[in-house]
PDB file of C-alpha atoms in Angstrom:
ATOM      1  CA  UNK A   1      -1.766  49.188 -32.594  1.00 53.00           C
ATOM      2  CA  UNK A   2      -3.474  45.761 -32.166  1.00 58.00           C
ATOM      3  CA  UNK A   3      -2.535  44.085 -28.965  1.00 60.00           C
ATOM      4  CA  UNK A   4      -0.092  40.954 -29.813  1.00 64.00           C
ATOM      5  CA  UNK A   5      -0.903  37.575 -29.625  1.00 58.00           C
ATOM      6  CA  UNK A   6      -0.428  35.609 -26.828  1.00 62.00           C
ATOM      7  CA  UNK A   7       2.502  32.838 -27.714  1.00 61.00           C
ATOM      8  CA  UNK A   8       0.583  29.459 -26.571  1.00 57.00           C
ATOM      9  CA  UNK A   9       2.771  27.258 -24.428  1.00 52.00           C
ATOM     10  CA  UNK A  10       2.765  23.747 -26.711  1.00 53.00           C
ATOM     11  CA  UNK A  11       0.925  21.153 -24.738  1.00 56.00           C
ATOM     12  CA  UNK A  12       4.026  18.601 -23.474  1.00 62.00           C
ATOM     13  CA  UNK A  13       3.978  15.174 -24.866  1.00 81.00           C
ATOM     14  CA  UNK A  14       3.151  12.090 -23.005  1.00 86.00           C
ATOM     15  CA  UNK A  15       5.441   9.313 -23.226  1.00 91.00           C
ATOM     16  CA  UNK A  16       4.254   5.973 -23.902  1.00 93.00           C
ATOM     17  CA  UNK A  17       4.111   4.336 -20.031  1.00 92.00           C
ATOM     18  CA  UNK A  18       1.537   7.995 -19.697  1.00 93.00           C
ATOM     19  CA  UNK A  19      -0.316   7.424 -22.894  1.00 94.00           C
ATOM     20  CA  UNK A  20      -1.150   3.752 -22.450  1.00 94.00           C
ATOM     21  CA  UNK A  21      -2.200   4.972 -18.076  1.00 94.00           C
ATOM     22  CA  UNK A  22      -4.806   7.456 -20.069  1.00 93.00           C
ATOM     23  CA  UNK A  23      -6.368   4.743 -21.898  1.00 94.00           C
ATOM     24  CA  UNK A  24      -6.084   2.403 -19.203  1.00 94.00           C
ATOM     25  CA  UNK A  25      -7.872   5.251 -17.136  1.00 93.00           C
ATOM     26  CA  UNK A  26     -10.388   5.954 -20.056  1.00 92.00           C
ATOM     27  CA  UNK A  27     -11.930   2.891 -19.474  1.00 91.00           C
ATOM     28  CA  UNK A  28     -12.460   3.092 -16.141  1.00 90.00           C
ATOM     29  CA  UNK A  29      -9.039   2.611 -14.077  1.00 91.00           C
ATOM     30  CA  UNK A  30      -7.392   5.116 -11.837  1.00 91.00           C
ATOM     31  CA  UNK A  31      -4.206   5.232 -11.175  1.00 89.00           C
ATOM     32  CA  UNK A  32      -4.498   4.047  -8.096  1.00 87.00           C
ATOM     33  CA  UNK A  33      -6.054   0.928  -9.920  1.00 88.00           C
ATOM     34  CA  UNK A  34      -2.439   1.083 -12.339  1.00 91.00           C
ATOM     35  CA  UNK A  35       0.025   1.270  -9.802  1.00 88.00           C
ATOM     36  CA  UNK A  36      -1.825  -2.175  -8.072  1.00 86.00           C
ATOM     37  CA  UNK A  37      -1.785  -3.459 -11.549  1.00 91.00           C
ATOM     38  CA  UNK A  38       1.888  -3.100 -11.751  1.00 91.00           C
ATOM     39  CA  UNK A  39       2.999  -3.315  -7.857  1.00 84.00           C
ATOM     40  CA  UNK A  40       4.254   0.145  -7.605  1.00 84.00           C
ATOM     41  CA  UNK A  41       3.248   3.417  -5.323  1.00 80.00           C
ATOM     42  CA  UNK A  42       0.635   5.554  -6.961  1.00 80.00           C
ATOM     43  CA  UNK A  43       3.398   8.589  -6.757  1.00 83.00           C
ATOM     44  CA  UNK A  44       5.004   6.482  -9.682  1.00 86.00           C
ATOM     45  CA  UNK A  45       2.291   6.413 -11.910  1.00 90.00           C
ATOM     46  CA  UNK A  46       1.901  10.468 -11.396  1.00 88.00           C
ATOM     47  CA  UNK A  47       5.823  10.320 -12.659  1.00 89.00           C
ATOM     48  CA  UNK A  48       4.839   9.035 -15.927  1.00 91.00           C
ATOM     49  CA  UNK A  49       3.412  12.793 -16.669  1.00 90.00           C
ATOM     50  CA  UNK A  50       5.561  14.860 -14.667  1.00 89.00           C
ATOM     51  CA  UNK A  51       8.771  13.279 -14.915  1.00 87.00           C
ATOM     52  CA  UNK A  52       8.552  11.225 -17.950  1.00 88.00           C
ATOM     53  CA  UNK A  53       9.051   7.956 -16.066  1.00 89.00           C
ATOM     54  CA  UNK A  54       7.339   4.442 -16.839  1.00 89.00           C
ATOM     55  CA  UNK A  55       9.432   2.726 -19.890  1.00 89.00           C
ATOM     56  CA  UNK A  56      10.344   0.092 -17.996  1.00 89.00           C
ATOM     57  CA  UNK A  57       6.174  -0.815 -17.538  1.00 92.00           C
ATOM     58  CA  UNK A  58       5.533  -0.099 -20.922  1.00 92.00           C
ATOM     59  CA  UNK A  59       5.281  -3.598 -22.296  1.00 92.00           C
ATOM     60  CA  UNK A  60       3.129  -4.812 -18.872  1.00 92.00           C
ATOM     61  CA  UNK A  61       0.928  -2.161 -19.699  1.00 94.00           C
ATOM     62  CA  UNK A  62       0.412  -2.836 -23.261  1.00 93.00           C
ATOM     63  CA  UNK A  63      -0.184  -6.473 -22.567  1.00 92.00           C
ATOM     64  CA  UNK A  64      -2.743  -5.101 -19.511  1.00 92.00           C
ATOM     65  CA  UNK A  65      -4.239  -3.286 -22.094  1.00 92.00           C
ATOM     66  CA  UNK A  66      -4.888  -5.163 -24.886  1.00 90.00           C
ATOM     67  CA  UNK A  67      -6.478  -8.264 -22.241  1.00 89.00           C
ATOM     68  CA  UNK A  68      -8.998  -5.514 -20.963  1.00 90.00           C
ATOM     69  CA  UNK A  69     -10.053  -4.301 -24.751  1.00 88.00           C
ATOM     70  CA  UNK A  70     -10.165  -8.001 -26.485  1.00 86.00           C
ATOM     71  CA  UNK A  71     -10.327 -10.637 -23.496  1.00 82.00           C
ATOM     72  CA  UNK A  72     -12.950  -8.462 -21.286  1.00 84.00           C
ATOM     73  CA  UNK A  73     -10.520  -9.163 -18.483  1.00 86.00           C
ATOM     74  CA  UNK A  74     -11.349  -6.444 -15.692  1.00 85.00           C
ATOM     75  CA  UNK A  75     -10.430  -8.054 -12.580  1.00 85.00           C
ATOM     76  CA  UNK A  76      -7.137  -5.900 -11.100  1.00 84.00           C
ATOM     77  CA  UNK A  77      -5.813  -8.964  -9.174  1.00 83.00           C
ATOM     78  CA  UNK A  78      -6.149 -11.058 -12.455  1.00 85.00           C
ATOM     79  CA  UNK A  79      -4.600  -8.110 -14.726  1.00 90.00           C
ATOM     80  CA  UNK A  80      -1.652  -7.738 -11.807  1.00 86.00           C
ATOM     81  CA  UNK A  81      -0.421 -11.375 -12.125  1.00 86.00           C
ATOM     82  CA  UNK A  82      -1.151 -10.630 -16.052  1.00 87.00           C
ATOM     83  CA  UNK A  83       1.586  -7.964 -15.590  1.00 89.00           C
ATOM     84  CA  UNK A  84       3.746  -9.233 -13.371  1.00 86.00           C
ATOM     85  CA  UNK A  85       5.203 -11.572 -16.517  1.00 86.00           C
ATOM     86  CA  UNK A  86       6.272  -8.474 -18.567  1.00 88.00           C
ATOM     87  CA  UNK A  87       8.047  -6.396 -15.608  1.00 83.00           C
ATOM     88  CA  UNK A  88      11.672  -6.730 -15.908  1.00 74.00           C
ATOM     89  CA  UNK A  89      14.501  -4.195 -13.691  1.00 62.00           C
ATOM     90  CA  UNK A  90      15.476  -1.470 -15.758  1.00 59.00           C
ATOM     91  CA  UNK A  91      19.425  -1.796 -16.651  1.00 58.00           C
ATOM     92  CA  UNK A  92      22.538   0.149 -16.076  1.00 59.00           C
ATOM     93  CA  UNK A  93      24.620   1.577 -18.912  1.00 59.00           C
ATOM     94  CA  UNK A  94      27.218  -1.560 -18.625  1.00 60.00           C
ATOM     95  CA  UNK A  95      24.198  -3.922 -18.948  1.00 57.00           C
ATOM     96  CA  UNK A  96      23.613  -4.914 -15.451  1.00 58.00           C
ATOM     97  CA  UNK A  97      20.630  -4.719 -13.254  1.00 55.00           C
ATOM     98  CA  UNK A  98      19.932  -1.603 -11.679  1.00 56.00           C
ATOM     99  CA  UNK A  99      19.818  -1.456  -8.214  1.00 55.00           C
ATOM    100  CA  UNK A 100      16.369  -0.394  -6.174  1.00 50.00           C
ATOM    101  CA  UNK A 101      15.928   1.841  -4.044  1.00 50.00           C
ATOM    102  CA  UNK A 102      13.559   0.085  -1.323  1.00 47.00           C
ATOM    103  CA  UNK A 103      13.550   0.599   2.507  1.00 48.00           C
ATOM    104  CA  UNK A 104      15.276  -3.032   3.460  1.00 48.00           C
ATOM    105  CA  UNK A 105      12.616  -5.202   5.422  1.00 56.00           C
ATOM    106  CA  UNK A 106      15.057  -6.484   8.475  1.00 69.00           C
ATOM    107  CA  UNK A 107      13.995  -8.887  11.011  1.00 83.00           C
ATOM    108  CA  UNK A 108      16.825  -9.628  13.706  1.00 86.00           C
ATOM    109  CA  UNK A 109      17.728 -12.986  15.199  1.00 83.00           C
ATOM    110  CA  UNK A 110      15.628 -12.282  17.681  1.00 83.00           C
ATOM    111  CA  UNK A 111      12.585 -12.081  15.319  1.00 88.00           C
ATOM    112  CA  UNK A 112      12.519  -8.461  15.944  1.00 90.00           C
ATOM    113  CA  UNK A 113      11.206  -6.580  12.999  1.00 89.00           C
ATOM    114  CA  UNK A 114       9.084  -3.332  12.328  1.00 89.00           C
ATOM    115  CA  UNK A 115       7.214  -2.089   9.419  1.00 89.00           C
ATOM    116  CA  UNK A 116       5.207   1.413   8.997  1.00 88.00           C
ATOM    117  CA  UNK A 117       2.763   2.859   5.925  1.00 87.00           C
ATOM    118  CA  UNK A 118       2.168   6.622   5.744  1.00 84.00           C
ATOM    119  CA  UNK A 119      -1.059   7.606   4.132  1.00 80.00           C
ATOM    120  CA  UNK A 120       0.775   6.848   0.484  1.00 76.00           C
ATOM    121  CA  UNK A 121       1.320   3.865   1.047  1.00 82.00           C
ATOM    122  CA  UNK A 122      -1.820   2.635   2.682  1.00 87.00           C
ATOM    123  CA  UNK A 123      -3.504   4.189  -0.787  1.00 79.00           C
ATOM    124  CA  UNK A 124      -1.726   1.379  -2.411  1.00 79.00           C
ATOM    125  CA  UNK A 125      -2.563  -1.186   0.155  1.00 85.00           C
ATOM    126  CA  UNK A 126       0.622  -1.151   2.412  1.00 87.00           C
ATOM    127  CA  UNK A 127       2.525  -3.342  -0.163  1.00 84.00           C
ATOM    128  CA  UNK A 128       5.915  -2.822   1.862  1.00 83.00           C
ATOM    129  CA  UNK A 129       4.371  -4.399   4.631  1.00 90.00           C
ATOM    130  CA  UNK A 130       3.875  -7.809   3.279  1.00 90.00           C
ATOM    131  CA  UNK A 131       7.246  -9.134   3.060  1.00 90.00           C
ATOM    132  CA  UNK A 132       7.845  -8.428   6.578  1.00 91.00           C
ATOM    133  CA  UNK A 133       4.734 -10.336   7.655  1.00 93.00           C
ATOM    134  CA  UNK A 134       5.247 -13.363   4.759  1.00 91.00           C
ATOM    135  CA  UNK A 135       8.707 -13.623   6.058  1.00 91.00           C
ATOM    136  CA  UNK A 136       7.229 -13.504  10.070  1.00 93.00           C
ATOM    137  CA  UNK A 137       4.952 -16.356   8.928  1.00 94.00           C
ATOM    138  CA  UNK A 138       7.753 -17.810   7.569  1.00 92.00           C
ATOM    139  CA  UNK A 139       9.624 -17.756  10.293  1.00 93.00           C
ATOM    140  CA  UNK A 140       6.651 -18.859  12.902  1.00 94.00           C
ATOM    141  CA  UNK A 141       6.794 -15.291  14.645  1.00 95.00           C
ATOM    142  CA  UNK A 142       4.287 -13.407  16.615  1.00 95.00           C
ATOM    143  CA  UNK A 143       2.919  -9.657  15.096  1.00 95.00           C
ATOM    144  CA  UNK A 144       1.083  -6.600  16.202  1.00 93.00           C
ATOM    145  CA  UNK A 145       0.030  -3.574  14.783  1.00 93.00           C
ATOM    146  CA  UNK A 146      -0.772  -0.369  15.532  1.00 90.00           C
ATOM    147  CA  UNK A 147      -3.423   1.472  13.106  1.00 92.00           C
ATOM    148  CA  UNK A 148      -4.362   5.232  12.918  1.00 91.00           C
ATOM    149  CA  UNK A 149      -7.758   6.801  12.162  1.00 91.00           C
ATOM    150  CA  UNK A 150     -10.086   9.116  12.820  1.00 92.00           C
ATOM    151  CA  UNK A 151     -11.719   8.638  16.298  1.00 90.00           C
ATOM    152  CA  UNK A 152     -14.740   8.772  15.572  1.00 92.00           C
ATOM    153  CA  UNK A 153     -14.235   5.257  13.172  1.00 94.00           C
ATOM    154  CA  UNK A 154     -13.778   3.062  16.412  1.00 92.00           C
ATOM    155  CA  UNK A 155     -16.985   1.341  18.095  1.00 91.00           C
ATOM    156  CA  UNK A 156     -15.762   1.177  21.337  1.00 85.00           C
ATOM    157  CA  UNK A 157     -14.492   4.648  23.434  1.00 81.00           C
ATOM    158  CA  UNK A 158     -10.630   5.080  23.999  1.00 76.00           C
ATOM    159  CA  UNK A 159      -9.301   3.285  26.881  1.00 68.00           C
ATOM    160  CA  UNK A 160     -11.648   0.699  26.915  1.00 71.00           C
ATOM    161  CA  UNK A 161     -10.670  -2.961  28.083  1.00 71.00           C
ATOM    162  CA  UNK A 162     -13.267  -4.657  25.174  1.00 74.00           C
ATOM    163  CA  UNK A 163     -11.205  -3.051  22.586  1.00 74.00           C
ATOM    164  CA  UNK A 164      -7.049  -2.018  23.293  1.00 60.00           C
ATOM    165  CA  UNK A 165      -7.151  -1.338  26.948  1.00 53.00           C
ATOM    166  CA  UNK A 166      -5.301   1.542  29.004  1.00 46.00           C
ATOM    167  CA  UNK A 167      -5.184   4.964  27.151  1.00 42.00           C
ATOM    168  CA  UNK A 168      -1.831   5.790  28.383  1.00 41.00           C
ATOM    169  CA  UNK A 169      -0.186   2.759  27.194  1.00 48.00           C
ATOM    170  CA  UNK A 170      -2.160   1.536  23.981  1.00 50.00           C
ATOM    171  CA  UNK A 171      -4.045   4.917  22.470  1.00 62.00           C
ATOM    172  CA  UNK A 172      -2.198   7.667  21.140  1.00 66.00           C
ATOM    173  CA  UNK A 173      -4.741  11.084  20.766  1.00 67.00           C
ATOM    174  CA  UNK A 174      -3.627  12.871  17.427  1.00 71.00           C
ATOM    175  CA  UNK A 175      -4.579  16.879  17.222  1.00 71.00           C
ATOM    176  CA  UNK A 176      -6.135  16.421  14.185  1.00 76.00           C
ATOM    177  CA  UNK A 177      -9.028  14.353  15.636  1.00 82.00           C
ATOM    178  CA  UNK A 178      -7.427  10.928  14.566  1.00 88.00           C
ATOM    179  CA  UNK A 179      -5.810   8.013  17.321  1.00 87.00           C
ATOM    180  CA  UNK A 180      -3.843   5.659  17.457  1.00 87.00           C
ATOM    181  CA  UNK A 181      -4.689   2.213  19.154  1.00 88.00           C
ATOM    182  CA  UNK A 182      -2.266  -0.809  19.278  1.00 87.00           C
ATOM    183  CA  UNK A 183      -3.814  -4.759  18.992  1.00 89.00           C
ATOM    184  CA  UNK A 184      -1.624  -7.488  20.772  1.00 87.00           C
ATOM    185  CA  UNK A 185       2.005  -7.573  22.136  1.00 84.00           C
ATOM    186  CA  UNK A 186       4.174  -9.831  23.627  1.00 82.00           C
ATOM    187  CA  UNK A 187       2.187  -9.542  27.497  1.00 82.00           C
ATOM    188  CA  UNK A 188      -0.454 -10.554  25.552  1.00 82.00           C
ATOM    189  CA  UNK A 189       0.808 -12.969  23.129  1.00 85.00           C
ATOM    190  CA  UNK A 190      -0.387 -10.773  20.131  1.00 89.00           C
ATOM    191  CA  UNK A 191      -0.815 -12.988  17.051  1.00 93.00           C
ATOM    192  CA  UNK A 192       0.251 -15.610  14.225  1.00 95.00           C
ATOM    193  CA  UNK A 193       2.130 -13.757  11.597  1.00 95.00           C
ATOM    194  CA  UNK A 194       0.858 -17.356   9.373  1.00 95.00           C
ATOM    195  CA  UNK A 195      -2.906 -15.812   9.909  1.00 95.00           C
ATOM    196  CA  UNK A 196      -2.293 -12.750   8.933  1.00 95.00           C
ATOM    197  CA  UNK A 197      -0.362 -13.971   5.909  1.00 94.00           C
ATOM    198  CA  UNK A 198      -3.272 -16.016   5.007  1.00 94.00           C
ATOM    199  CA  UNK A 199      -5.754 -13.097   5.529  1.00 94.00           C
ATOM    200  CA  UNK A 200      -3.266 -10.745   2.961  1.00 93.00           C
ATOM    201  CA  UNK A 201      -2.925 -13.296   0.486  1.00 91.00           C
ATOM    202  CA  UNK A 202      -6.617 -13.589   0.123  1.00 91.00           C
ATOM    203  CA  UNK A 203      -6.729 -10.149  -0.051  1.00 90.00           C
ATOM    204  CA  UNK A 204      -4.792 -10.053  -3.047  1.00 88.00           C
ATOM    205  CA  UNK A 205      -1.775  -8.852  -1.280  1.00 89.00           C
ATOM    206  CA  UNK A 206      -3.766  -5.691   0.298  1.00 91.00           C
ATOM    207  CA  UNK A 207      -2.244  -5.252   3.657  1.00 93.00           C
ATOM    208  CA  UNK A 208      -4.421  -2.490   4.627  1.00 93.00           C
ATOM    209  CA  UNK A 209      -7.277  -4.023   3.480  1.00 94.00           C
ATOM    210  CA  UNK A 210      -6.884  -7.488   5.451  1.00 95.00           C
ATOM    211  CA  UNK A 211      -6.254  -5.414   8.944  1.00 95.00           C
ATOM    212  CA  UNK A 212      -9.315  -3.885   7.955  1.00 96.00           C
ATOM    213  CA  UNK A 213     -11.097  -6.639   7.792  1.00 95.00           C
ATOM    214  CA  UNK A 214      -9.837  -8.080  10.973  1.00 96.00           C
ATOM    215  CA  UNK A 215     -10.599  -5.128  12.763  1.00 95.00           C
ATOM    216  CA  UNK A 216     -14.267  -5.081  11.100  1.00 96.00           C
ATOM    217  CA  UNK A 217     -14.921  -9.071  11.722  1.00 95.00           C
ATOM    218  CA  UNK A 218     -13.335  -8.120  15.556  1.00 92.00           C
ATOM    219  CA  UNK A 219     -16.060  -5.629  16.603  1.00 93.00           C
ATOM    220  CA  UNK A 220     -13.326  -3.137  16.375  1.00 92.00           C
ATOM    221  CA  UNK A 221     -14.142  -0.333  13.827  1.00 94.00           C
ATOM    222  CA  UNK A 222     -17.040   0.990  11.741  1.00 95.00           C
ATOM    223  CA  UNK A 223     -17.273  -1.110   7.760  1.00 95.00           C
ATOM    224  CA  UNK A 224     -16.191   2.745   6.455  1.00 95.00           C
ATOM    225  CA  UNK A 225     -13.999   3.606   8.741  1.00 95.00           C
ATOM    226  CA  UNK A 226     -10.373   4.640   6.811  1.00 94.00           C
ATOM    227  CA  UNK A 227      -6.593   3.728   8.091  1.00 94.00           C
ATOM    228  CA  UNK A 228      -4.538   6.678   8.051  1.00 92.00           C
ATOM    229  CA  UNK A 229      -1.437   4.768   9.346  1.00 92.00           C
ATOM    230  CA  UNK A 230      -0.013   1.595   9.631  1.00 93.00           C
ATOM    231  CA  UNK A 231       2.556   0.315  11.891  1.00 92.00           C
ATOM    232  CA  UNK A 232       3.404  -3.826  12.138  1.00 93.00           C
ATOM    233  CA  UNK A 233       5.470  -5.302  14.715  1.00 93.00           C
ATOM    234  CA  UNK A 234       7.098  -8.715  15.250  1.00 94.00           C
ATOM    235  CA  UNK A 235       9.147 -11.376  17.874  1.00 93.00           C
ATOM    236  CA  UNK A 236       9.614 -14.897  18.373  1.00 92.00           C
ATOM    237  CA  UNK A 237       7.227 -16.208  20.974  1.00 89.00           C
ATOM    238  CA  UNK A 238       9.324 -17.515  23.875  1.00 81.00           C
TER     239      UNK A 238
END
């Protein structure tokens, strides 16, 4: 008796949010690259082939699309603003706007506020984080910030006084080889949340990256060293 033929499982189909992301990725684009293009968490952009997610970015991304293939525009910051236009909230059945689900950005009276990234969301350049430092610039606040990385991406040794002084109070040692160090605070003064702002804005909006680049221009970490973690605090200066 011949042996039967294996019943092929049919491929599933992509919906249109996922088939425009493969093109967009066929020329080049990750999805990394996407979800910047479109202000969203990388994770989402995963959900447009395992959960069937994305209609609501389907006209963004068509638009992002077609300005890549016939305007040779390339530039992610440039194709972000691009897409910005044609992203509108999804809504509910009786019409209205659906509500988002977004950890709330708070900052007390007191100017009291605190904002961390995991390793997703530093992927996608900390994007949660820069409401709570545009609204600390806003409100003329002082901010620090604690970063996470390997050990070995800091120039200076832990505990010393040239970089975030006093291991037991400002560096955390991780098990996994990585440590935590905190810049400013309010003995020290820490710094203008209006800098900072400045620094993301010209960084597209990149939170991650602009603390990078602090830390880089301060003599503070290697140019390849990689935040793990993110952590940003803020007060009102007395």
């Amino acid at each position: 008796m011949p042996p039967r033929a294996r019943r092929r499982t049919p491929e599933p189909q992509l919906n249109e949010a996922a088939r425009l992301a493969d093109q967009l990725q066929a020329v080049g684009y990750t999805k990394r690259d996407i979800a910047r293009i479109i202000n969203r968490d990388p994770s989402l952009v995963s959900q447009f082939y395992t959960k069937h997610k994305g209609a609501a970015f389907v006209p963004a991304l068509t638009h992002v699309l077609a300005a890549v293939q016939t305007a040779g525009i390339t530039d992610t910051t440039e194709l972000a603003t691009l897409a910005a236009r044609h992203i509108t909230r999804r809504t509910t059945a009786t019409g209205t706007r659906a509500r988002v689900r977004t950890k709330a950005v708070l900052i007390t009276p007191t100017g009291t506020g605190t904002g961390r990234a995991g390793a997703q969301a530093i992927a996608s350049g900390s994007a949660r984080l820069r409401p709570l430092i545009a609204e600390a610039a806003h409100q003329g606040l002082r901010m620090a910030f604690t970063v996470r990385m390997a050990k070995t991406g800091y120039l200076h040794a832990s505990g010393s006084r040239t970089d975030s002084p006093g291991i037991r109070r400002d560096v955390i040692q991780r098990a996994d080889h990585t440590e935590e160090r905190s810049y400013g605070s309010a003995t020290t003064g820490g710094f203008e949340a209006a800098d900072f702002a400045h620094r993301v804005d010209q960084a597209g909006g990149d939170v991650t990256s602009a603390v990078h680049q602090w830390l880089v221009e301060n003599g503070r970490i290697h140019p390849d060293a990689h935040i793990t973690h993110l952590e940003i605090r803020t007060w009102r200066p007395r």
